mmCIF file of C-alpha atoms in Angstrom:
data_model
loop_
_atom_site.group_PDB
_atom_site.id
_atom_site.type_symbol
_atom_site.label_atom_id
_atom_site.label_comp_id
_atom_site.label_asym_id
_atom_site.label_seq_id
_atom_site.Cartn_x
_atom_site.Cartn_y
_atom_site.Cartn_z
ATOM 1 C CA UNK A 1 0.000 0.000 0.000
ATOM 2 C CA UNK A 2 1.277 3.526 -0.394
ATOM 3 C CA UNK A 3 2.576 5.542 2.471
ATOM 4 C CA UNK A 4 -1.028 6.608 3.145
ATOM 5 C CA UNK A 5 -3.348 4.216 2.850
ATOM 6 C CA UNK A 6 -1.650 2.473 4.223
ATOM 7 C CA UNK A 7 -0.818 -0.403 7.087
ATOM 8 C CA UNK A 8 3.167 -0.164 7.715
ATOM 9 C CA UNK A 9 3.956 3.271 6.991
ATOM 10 C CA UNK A 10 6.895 3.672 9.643
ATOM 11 C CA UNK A 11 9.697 4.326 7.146
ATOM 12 C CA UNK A 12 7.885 7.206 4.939
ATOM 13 C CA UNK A 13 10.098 9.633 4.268
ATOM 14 C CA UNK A 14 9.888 13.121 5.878
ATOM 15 C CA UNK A 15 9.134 14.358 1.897
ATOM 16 C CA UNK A 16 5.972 11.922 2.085
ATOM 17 C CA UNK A 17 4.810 13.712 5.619
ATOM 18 C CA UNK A 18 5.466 17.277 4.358
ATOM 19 C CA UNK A 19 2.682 18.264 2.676
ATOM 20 C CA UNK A 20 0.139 16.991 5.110
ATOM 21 C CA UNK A 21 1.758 18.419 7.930
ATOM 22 C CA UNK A 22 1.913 21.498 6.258
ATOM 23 C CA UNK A 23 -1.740 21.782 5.805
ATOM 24 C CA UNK A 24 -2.063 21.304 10.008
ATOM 25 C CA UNK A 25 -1.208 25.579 10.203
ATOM 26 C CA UNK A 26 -4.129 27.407 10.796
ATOM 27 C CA UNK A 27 -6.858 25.213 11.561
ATOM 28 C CA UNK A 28 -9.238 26.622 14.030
ATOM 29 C CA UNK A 29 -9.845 24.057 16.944
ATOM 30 C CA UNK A 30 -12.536 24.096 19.761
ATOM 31 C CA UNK A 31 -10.977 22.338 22.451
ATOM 32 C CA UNK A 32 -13.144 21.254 25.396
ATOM 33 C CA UNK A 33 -12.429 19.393 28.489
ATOM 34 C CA UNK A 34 -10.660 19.078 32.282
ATOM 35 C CA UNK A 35 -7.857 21.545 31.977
ATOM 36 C CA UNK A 36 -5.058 21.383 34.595
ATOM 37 C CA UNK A 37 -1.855 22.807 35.738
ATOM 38 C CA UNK A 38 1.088 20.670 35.497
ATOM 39 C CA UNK A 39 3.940 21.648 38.169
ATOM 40 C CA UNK A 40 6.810 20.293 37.980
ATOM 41 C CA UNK A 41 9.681 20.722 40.915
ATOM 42 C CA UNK A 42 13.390 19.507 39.689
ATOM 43 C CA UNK A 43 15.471 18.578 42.076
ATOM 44 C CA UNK A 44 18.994 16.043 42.902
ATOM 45 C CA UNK A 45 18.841 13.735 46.288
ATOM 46 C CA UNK A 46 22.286 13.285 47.887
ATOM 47 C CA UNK A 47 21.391 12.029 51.275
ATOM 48 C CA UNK A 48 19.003 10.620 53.263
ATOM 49 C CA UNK A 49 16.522 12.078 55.684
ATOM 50 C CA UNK A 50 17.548 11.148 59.260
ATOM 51 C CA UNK A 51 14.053 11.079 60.686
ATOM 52 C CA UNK A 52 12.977 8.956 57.788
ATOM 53 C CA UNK A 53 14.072 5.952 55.585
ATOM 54 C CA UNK A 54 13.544 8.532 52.763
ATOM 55 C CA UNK A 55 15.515 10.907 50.184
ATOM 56 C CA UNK A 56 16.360 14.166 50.772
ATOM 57 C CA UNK A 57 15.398 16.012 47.593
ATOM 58 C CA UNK A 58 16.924 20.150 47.695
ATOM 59 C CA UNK A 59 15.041 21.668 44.874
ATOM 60 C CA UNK A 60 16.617 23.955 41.909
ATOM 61 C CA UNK A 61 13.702 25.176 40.319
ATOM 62 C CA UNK A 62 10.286 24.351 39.251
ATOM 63 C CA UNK A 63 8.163 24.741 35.911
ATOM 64 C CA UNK A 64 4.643 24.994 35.022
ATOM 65 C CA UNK A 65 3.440 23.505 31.968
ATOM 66 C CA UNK A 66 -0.251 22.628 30.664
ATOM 67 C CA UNK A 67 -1.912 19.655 31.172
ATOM 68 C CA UNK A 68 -5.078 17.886 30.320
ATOM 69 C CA UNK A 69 -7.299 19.708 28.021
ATOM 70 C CA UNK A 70 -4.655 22.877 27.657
ATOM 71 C CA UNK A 71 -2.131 20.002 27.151
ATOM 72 C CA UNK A 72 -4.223 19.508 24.223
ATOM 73 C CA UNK A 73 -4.544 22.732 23.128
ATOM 74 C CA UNK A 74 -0.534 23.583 23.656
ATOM 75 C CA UNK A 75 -0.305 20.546 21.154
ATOM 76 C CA UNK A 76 -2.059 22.422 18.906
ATOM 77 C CA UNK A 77 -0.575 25.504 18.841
ATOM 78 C CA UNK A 78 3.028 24.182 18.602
ATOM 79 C CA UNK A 79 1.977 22.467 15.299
ATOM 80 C CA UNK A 80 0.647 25.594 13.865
ATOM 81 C CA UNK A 81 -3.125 25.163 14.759
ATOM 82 C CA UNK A 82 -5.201 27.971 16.859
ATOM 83 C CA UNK A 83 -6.978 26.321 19.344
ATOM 84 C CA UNK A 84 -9.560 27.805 22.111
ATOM 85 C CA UNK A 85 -9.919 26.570 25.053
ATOM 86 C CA UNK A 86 -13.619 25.959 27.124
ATOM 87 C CA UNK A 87 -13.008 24.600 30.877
ATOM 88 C CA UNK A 88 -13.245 25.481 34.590
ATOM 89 C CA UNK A 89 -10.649 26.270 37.288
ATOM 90 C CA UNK A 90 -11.010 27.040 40.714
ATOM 91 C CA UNK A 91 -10.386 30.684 42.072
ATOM 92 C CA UNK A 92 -6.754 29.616 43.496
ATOM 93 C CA UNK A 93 -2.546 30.544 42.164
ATOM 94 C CA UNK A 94 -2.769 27.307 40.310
ATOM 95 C CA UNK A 95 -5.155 29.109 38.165
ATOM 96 C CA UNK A 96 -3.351 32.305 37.598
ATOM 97 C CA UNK A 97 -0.052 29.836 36.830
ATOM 98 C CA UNK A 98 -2.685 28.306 34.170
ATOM 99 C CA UNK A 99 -3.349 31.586 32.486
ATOM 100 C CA UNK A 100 -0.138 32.738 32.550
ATOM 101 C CA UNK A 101 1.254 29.734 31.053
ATOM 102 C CA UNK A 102 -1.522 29.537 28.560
ATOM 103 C CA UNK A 103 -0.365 33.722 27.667
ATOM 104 C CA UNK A 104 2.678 32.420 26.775
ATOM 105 C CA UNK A 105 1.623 29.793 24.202
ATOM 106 C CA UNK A 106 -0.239 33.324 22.604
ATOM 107 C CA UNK A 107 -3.589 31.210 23.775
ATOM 108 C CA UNK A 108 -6.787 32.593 24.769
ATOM 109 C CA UNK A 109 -7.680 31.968 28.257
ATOM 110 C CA UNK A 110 -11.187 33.958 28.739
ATOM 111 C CA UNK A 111 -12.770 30.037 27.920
ATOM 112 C CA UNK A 112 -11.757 29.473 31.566
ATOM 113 C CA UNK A 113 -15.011 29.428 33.807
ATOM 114 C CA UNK A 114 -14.217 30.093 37.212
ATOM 115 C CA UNK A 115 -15.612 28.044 39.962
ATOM 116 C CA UNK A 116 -14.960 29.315 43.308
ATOM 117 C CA UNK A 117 -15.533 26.122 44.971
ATOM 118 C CA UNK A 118 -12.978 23.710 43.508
ATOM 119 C CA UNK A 119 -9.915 23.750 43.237
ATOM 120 C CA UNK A 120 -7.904 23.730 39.790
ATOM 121 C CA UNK A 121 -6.295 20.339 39.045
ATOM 122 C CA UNK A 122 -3.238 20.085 39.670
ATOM 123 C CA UNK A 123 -0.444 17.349 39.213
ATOM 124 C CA UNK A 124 2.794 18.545 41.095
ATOM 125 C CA UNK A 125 5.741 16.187 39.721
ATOM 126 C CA UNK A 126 8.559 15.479 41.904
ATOM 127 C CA UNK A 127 11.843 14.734 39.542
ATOM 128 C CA UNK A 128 15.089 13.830 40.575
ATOM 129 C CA UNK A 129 17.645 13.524 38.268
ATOM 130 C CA UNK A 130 15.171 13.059 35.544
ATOM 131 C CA UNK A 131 13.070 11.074 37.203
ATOM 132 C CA UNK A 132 10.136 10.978 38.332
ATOM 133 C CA UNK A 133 9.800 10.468 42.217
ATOM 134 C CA UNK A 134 6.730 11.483 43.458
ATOM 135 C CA UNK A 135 3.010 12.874 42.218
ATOM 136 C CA UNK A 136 1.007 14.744 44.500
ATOM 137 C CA UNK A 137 -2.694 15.590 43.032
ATOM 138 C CA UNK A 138 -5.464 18.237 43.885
ATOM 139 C CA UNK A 139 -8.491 18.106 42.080
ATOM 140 C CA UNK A 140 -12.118 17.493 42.452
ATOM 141 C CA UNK A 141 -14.038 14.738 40.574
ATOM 142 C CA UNK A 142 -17.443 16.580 41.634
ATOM 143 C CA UNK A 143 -19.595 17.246 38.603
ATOM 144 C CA UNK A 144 -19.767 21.058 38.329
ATOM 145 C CA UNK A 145 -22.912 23.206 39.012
ATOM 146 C CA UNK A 146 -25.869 24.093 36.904
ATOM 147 C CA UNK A 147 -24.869 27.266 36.673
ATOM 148 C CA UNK A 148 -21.127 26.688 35.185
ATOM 149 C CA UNK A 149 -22.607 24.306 33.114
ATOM 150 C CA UNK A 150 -24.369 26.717 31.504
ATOM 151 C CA UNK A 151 -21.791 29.699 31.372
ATOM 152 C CA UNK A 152 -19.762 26.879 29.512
ATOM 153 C CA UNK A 153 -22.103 26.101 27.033
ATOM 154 C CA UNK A 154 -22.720 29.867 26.156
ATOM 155 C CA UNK A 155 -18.906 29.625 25.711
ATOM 156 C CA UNK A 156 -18.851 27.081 23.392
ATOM 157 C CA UNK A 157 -21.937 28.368 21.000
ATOM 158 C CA UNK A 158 -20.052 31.098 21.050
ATOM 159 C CA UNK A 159 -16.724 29.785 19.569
ATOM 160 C CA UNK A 160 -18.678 26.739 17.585
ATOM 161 C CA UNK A 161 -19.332 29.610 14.489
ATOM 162 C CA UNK A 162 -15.534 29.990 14.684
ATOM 163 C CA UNK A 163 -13.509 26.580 14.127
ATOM 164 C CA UNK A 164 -13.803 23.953 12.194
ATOM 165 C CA UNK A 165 -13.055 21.203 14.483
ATOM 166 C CA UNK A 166 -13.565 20.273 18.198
ATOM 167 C CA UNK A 167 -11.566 18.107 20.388
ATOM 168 C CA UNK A 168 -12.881 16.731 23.951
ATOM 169 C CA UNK A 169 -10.407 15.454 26.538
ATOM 170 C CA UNK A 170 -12.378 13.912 29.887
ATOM 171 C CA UNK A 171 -10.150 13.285 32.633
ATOM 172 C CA UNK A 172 -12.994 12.351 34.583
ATOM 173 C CA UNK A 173 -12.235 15.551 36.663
ATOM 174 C CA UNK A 174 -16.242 16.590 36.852
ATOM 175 C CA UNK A 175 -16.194 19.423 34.029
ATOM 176 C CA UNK A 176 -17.717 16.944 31.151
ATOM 177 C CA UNK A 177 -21.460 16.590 32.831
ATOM 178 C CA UNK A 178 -23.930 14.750 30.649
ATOM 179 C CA UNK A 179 -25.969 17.642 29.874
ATOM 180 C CA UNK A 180 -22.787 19.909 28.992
ATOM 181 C CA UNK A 181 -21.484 16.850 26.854
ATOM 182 C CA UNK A 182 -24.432 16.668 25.027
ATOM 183 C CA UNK A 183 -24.671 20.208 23.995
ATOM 184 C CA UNK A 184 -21.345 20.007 22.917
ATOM 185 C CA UNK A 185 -22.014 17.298 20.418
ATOM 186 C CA UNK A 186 -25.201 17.718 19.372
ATOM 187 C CA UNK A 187 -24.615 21.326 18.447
ATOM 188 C CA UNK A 188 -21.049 20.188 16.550
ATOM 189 C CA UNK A 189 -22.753 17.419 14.930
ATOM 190 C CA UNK A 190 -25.315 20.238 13.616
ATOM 191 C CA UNK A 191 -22.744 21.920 12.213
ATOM 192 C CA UNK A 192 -20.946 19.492 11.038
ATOM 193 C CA UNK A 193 -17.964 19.264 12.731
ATOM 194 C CA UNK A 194 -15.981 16.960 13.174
ATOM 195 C CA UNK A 195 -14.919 15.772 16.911
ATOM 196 C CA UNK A 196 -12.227 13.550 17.940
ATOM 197 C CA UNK A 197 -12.894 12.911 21.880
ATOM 198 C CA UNK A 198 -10.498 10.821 24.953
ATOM 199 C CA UNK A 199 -13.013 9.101 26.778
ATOM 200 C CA UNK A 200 -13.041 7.661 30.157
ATOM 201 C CA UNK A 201 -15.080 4.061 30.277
ATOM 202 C CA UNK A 202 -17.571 4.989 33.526
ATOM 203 C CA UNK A 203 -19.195 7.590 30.579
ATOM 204 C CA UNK A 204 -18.652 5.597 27.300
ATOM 205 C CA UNK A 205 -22.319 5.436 26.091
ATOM 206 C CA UNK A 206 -22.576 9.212 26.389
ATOM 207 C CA UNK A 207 -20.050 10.058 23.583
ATOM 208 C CA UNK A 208 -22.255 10.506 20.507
ATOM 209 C CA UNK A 209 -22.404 11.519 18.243
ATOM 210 C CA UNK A 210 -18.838 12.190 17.930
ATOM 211 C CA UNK A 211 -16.380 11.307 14.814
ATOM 212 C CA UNK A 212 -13.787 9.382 16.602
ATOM 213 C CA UNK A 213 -12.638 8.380 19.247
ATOM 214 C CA UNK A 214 -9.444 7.527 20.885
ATOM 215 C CA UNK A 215 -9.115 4.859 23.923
ATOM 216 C CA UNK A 216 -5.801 3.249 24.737
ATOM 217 C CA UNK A 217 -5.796 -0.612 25.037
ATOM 218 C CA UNK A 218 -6.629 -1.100 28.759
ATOM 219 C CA UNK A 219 -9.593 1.183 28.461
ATOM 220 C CA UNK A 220 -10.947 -0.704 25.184
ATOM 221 C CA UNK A 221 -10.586 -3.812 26.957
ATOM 222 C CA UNK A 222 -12.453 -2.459 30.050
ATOM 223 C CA UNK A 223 -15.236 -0.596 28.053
ATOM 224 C CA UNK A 224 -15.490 -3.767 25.616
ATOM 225 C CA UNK A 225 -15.900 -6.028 28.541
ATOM 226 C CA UNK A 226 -13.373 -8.789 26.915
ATOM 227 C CA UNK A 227 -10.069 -10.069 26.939
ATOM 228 C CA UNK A 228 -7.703 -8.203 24.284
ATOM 229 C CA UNK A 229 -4.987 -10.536 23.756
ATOM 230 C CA UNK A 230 -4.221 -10.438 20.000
ATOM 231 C CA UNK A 231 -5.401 -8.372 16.768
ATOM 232 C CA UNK A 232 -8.552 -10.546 16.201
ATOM 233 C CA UNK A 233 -9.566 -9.884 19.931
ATOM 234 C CA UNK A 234 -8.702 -6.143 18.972
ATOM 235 C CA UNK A 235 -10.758 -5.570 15.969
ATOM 236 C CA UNK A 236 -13.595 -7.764 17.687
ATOM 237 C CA UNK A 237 -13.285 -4.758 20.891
ATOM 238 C CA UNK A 238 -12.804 -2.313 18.256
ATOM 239 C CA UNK A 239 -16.268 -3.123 16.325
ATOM 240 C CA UNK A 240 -18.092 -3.172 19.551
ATOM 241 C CA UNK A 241 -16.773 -0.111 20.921
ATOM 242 C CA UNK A 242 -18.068 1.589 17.060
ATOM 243 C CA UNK A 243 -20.966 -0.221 17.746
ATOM 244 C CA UNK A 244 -21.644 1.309 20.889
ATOM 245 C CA UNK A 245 -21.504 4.913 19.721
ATOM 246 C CA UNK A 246 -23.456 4.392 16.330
ATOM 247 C CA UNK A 247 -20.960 3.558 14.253
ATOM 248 C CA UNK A 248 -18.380 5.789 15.116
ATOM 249 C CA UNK A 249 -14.549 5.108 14.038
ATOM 250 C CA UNK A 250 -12.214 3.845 17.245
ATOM 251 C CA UNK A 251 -8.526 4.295 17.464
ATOM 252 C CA UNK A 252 -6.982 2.418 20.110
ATOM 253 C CA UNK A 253 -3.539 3.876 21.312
ATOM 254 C CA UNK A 254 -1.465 0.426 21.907
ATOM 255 C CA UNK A 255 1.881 1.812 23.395
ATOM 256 C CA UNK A 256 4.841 0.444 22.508
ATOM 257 C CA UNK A 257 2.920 -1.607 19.876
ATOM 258 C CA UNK A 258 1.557 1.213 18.325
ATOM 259 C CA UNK A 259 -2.303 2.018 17.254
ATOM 260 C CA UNK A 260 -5.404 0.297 15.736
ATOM 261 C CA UNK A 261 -7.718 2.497 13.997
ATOM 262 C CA UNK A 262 -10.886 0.579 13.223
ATOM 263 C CA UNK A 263 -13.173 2.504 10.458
ATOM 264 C CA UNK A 264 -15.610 0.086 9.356
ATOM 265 C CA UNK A 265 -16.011 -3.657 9.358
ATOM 266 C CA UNK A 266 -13.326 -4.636 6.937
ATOM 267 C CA UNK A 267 -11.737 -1.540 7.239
ATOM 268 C CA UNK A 268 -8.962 -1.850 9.990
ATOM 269 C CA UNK A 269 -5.360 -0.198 10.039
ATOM 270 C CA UNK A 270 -2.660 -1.714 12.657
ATOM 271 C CA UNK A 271 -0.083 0.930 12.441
ATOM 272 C CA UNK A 272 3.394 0.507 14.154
ATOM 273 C CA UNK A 273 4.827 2.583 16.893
ATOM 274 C CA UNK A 274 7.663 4.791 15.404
ATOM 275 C CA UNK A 275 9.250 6.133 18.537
ATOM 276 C CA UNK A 276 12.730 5.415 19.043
ATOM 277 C CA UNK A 277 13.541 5.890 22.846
ATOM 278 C CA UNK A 278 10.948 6.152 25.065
ATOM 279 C CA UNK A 279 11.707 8.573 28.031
ATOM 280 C CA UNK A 280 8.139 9.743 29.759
ATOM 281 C CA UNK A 281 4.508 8.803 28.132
ATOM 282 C CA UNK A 282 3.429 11.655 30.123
ATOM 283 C CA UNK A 283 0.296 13.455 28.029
ATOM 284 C CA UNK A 284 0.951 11.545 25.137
ATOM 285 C CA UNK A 285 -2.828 10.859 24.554
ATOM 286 C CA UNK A 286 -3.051 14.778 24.204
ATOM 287 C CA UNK A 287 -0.359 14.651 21.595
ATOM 288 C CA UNK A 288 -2.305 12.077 19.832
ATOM 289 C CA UNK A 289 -5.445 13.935 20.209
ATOM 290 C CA UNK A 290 -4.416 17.332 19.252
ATOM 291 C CA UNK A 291 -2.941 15.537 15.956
ATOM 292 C CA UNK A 292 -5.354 14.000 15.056
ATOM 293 C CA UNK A 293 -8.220 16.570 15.393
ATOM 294 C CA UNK A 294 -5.872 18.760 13.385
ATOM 295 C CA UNK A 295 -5.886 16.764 10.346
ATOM 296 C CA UNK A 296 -9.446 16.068 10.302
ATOM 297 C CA UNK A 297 -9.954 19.816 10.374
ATOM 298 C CA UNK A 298 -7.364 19.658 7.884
ATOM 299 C CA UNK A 299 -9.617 17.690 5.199
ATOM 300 C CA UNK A 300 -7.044 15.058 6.253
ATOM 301 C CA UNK A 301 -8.374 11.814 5.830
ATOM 302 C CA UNK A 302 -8.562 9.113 9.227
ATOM 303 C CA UNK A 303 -5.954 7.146 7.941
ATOM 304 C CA UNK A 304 -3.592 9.971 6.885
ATOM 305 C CA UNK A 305 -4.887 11.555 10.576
ATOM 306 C CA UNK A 306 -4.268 8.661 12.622
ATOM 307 C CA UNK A 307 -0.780 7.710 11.092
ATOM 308 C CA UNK A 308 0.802 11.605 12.157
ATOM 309 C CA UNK A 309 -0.650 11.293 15.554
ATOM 310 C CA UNK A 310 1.242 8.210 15.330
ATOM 311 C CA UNK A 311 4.383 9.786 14.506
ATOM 312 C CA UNK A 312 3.703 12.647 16.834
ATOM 313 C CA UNK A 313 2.888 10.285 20.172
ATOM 314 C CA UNK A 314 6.638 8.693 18.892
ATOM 315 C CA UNK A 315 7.469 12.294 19.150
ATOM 316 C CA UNK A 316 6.108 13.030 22.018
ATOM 317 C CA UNK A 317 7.456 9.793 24.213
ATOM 318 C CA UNK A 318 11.171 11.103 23.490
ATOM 319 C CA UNK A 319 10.645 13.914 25.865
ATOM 320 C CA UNK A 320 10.617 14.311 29.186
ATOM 321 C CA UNK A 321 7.504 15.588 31.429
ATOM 322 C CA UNK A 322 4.520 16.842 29.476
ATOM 323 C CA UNK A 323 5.575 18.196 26.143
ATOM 324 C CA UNK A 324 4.480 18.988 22.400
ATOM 325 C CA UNK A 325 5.803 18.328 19.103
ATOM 326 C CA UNK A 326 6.610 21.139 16.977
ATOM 327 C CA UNK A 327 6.098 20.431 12.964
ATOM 328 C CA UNK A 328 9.794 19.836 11.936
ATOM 329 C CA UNK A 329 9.717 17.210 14.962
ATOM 330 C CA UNK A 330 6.807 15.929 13.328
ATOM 331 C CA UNK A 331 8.507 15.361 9.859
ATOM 332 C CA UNK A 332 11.259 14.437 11.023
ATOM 333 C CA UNK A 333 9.553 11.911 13.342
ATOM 334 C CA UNK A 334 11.862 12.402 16.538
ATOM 335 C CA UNK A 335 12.433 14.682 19.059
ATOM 336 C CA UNK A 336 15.243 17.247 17.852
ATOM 337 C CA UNK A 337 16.367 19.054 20.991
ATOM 338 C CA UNK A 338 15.943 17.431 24.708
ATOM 339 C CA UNK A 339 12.804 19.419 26.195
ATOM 340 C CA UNK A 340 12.043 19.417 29.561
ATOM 341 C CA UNK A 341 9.264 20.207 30.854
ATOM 342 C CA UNK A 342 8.509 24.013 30.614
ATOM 343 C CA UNK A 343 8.186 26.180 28.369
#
């Protein structure tokens, strides 16, 4: 098959990628979800604590960088896109760190709702000597009030007019209520956008209509309710996944064994992993989201989407902490400078 069509497209050259990847700058992208703060503190551990069997880790600096949702959207932007970002945070420093960090991807940050009685998520990342030793998380999985609910969906009619794509990321954090989540697609499905969404098994059934959607393997096997040992048991979770959400098409992140997108009975790609070292999977779902919602928008086909957010999760995986992939990375299909988290 040619490079993209295609079911082993790992070598195509960077010539091949280049004019789809080109088309990715500019697309307008609605990008709703749980956004969160990540905070990273770097550190070295020389000695242990004497009132403790633990490490002593003295601290050198400390980062902010997006995460969740605005992970998603910081994707976006560093491959050319201009996303906007819908979501709540609390009224706390973790969400004035958001904004500011959001300011300097040049992002819009008036999509943040405010909700004065939660806190904004936040993942704080102990690393030590580049890796990572501890996660401490604040957040609150309570489903958010009437009243946000609707502020958010005034927020979204009010960007719908304005992109041509939307992406959903649920982190189960409480943002992604059923009535908000079915405004959101029902009113993109109206238009006729099309929506690439990470879903969470507990709210599976709700997703639809939506265009796509993209589990990783545990989650397929959990929402499936089978054993996913092999590619037959695969396609077989795939189909009933599609079949759960009316058809829609499935891609099934796989790790180190790369991705399954299923389109249509018959119509299954197994596409190989193409990373070469593999330093932090942190946020590479957003990677993979944000990619692929960009070359739908594109007038990218599935395939041709699914096999660069392939090549941007290899990317991504290269890097350590939460990170994006910038278009040259893309084409070139590895990281090209050591990132760390930060921006």
């Amino acid at each position: 098959m040619t490079a993209f069509g295609m079911t082993h497209p790992a070598d195509a050259s960077s010539e091949a990628y280049a004019p789809l990847v080109a088309r990715l700058s500019g697309q307008r992208i609605l990008v709703v979800g749980d956004v969160m703060l990540d905070e990273f503190f770097w550190g070295r551990a020389s000695r242990i604590a004497p009132e403790a069997p633990v490490p002593v880790v003295e601290i050198e600096r400390e980062s902010y960088v997006l995460g969740g949702a605005a992970n998603v959207a910081a994707n976006i932007r560093a491959l050319g896109g201009l996303p906007f970002v819908v979501g709540v945070v609390g009224d706390d420093l973790a969400a004035e760190h958001l904004r500011d960090t959001l300011l300097r991807w040049h992002l819009e940050w008036h999509g943040l709702v405010v909700d004065a009685n939660r806190p904004t998520t936040r993942k704080t990342r102990v690393m030590v000597n580049a890796h990572q030793m501890a996660r401490f998380d604040r957040e609150s999985r309570q489903p958010i009030p009437a009243d946000i609910e609707t502020t958010l969906m005034r927020k979204v009619d009010a960007w719908l007019p304005e992109v041509s794509a939307v992406a959903i990321s649920d982190y189960d954090k409480g943002v992604l209520t059923p009535r908000f989540l079915r405004h959101v697609l029902t009113h993109a499905r109206q238009r006729g956008l099309p929506v690439a969404l990470d879903p969470k098994p507990v709210r599976f059934a709700s997703y639809q209509p939506v265009t796509v959607v993209t589990p990783n393997h545990h989650e397929a096997a959990l929402i499936a309710q089978m054993s996913v040992t092999d590619e037959a048991s695969l396609e077989a979770a795939s189909r009933r996944l599609s079949a759960m959400l009316g058809r829609a098409h499935v891609l099934i992140t796989r790790g180190e064994a790369g991705m399954t997108l299923y389109e249509a009975p018959g119509h299954i790609h197994h596409i190989p992993a193409t990373a070469r070292e593999v330093y932090d999977v942190t946020g590479a779902g957003d990677t993979v989201l944000a990619t692929l919602i960009l070359g739908l928008s594109a007038g990218l086909t599935l395939c041709q989407s699914a096999h660069l957010a392939n090549r941007a999760a290899g990317v991504v995986v290269g890097k350590l902490g939460t990170a994006t992939v910038r278009p040259e990375e893309l084409l070139a299909g590895q990281a090209l400078v050591a990132t760390p988290a930060g921006r």
